[in-house]
XYZ file of C-alpha atoms in Angstrom:
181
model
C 32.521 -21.666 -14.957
C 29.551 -22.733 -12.173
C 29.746 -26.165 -14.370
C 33.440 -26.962 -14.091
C 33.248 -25.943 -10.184
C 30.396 -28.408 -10.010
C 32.191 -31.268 -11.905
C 35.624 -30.711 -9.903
C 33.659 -31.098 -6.723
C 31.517 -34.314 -7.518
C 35.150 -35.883 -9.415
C 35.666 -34.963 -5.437
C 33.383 -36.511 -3.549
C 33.848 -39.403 -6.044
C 37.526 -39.874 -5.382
C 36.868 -39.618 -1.501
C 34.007 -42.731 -1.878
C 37.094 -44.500 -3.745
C 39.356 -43.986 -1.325
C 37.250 -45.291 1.769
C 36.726 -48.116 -0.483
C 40.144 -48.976 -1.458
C 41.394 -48.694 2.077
C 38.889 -51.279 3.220
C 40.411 -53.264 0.503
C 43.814 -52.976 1.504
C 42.889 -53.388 5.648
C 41.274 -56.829 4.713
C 44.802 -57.853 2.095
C 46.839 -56.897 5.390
C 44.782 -58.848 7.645
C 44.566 -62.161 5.454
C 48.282 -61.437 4.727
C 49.363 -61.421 8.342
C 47.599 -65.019 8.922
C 49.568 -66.698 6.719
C 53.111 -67.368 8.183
C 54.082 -67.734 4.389
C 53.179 -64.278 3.186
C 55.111 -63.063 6.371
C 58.404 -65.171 5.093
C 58.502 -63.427 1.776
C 57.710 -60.070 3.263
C 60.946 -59.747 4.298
C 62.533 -59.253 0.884
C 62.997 -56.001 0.230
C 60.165 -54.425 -2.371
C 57.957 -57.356 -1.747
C 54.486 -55.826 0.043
C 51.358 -57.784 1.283
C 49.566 -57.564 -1.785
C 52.850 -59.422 -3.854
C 53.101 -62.230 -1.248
C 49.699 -63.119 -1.128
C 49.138 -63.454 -4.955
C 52.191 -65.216 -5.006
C 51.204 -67.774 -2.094
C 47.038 -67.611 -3.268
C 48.300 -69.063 -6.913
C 51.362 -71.112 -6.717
C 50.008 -72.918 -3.675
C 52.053 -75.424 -2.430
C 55.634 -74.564 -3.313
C 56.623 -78.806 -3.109
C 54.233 -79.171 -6.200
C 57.026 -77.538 -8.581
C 59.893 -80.282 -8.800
C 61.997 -77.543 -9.703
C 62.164 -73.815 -10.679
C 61.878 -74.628 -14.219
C 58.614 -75.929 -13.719
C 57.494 -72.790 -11.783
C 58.376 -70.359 -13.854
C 57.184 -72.142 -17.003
C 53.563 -72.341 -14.943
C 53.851 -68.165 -14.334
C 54.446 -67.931 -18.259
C 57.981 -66.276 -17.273
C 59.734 -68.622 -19.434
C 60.766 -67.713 -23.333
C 59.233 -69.515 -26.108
C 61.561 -71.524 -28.149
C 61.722 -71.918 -31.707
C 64.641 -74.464 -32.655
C 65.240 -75.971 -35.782
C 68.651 -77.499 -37.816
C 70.396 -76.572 -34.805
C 69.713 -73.318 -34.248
C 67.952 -72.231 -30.871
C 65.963 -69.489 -31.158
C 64.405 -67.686 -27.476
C 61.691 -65.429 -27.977
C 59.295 -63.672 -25.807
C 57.723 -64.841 -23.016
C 54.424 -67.971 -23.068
C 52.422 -65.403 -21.419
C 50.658 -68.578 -20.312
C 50.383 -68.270 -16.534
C 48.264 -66.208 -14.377
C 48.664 -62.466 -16.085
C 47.675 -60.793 -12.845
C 50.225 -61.952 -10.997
C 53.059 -62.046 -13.811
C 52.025 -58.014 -13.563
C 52.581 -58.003 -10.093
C 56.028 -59.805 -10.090
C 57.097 -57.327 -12.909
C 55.906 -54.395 -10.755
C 57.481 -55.889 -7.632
C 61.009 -56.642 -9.778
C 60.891 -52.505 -10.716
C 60.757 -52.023 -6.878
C 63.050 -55.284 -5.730
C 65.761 -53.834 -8.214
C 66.596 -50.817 -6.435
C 66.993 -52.435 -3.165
C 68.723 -55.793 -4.135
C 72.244 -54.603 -5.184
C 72.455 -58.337 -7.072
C 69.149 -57.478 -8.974
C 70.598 -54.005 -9.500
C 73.884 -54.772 -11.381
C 71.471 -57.177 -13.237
C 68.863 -54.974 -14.120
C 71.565 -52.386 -15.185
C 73.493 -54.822 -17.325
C 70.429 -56.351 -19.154
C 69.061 -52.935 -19.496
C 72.458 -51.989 -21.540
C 72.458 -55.285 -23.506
C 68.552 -55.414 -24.342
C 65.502 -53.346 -24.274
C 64.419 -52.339 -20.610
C 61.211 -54.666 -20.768
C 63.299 -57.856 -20.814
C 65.309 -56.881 -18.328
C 61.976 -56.027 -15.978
C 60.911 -59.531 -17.242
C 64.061 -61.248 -16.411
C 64.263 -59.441 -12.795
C 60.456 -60.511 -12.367
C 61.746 -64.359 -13.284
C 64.594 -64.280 -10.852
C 62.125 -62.759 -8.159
C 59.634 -65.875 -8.678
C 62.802 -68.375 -8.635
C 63.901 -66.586 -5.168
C 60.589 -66.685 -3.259
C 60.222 -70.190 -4.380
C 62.876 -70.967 -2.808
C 62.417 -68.563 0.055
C 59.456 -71.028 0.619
C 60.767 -74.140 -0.536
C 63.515 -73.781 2.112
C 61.987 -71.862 4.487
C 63.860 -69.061 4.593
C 64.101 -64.795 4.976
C 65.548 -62.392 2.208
C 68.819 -62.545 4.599
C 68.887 -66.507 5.020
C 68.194 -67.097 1.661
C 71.065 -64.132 0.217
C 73.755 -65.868 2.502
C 72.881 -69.220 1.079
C 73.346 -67.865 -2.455
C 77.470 -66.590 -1.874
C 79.708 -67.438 0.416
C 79.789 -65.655 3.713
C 82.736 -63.337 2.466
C 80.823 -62.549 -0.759
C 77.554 -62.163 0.817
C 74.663 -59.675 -1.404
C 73.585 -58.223 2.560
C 76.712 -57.108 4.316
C 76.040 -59.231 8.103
C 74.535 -57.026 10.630
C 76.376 -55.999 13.704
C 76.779 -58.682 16.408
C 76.224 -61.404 14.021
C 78.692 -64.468 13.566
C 79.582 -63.915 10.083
């Protein structure tokens, strides 16, 4: 019994040495995060955190270097393989073929961005029913890369960018109060 007290108490004084270290970690993420207008833009969608926005920003780089989405998410390895022949199109899984880190972190982001995003919701939910729940999570994750893209691209916030995509009337964010629409 002495043994298993002893253990439990340096697994302690481990986990406290991990912690100081980890919050150093995220102080110096939040710090380079809030210098970079660009990781502030994309903050403001709902489920996206310091840590998402600057992986996304650190490896895309310059938005304007992707002629179009298609190229972006092809480059994150979000994009099904193809097997086609006589005709027939056949989609697969995903090239894998971009930067796995942050592929994870868009996946882990779309989990959170789904419960927030009533659009990504009803997707989620419906792709969920129709397929297994890992190509919906990949599917949210692709549609989360094609939105900060163009969060960037355009320069706007999760509210700018969510009236652009409907009309005012079928807006995803119902307009605040005090707003014109």
């Amino acid at each position: 019994m002495p043994w298993a007290t002893r253990r439990r108490q340096d697994l302690l004084q481990w986990l406290e040495r991990l912690d100081a270290a980890l919050s150093e970690l995220d102080q110096a993420v939040e710090q380079t995060a809030q210098a970079r207008p660009e990781v502030a833009l994309l903050r403001t969608y709902p489920g996206v955190g310091a840590v998402v926005g600057l992986a996304f920003v650190l490896t895309v780089g310059p938005v304007e270097r992707f002629r179009n989405t298609r190229k972006l998410v092809s480059y994150l390895g979000l994009k099904p393989a193809e097997h086609s022949s006589g005709g027939h199109q056949h989609l697969g899984s995903i090239s894998k073929q971009g930067n796995s880190m942050l592929r994870w972190l868009l996946v882990q982001a779309a989990q959170t961005v789904a419960r927030f995003d009533p659009e990504l919701r009803r997707t989620y939910q419906r792709l969920k029913f129709r397929h297994a729940s890992g190509v919906a999570k990949i599917a949210i994750a692709r549609r989360l890369a094609v939105r900060m893209y163009w969060m960037l691209r355009q320069r706007l916030d999760y509210a700018q960018l969510v009236r652009m995509s409907g009309s005012p009337s079928s807006a995803v964010v119902p307009p605040q109060a005090g707003s014109k629409l």
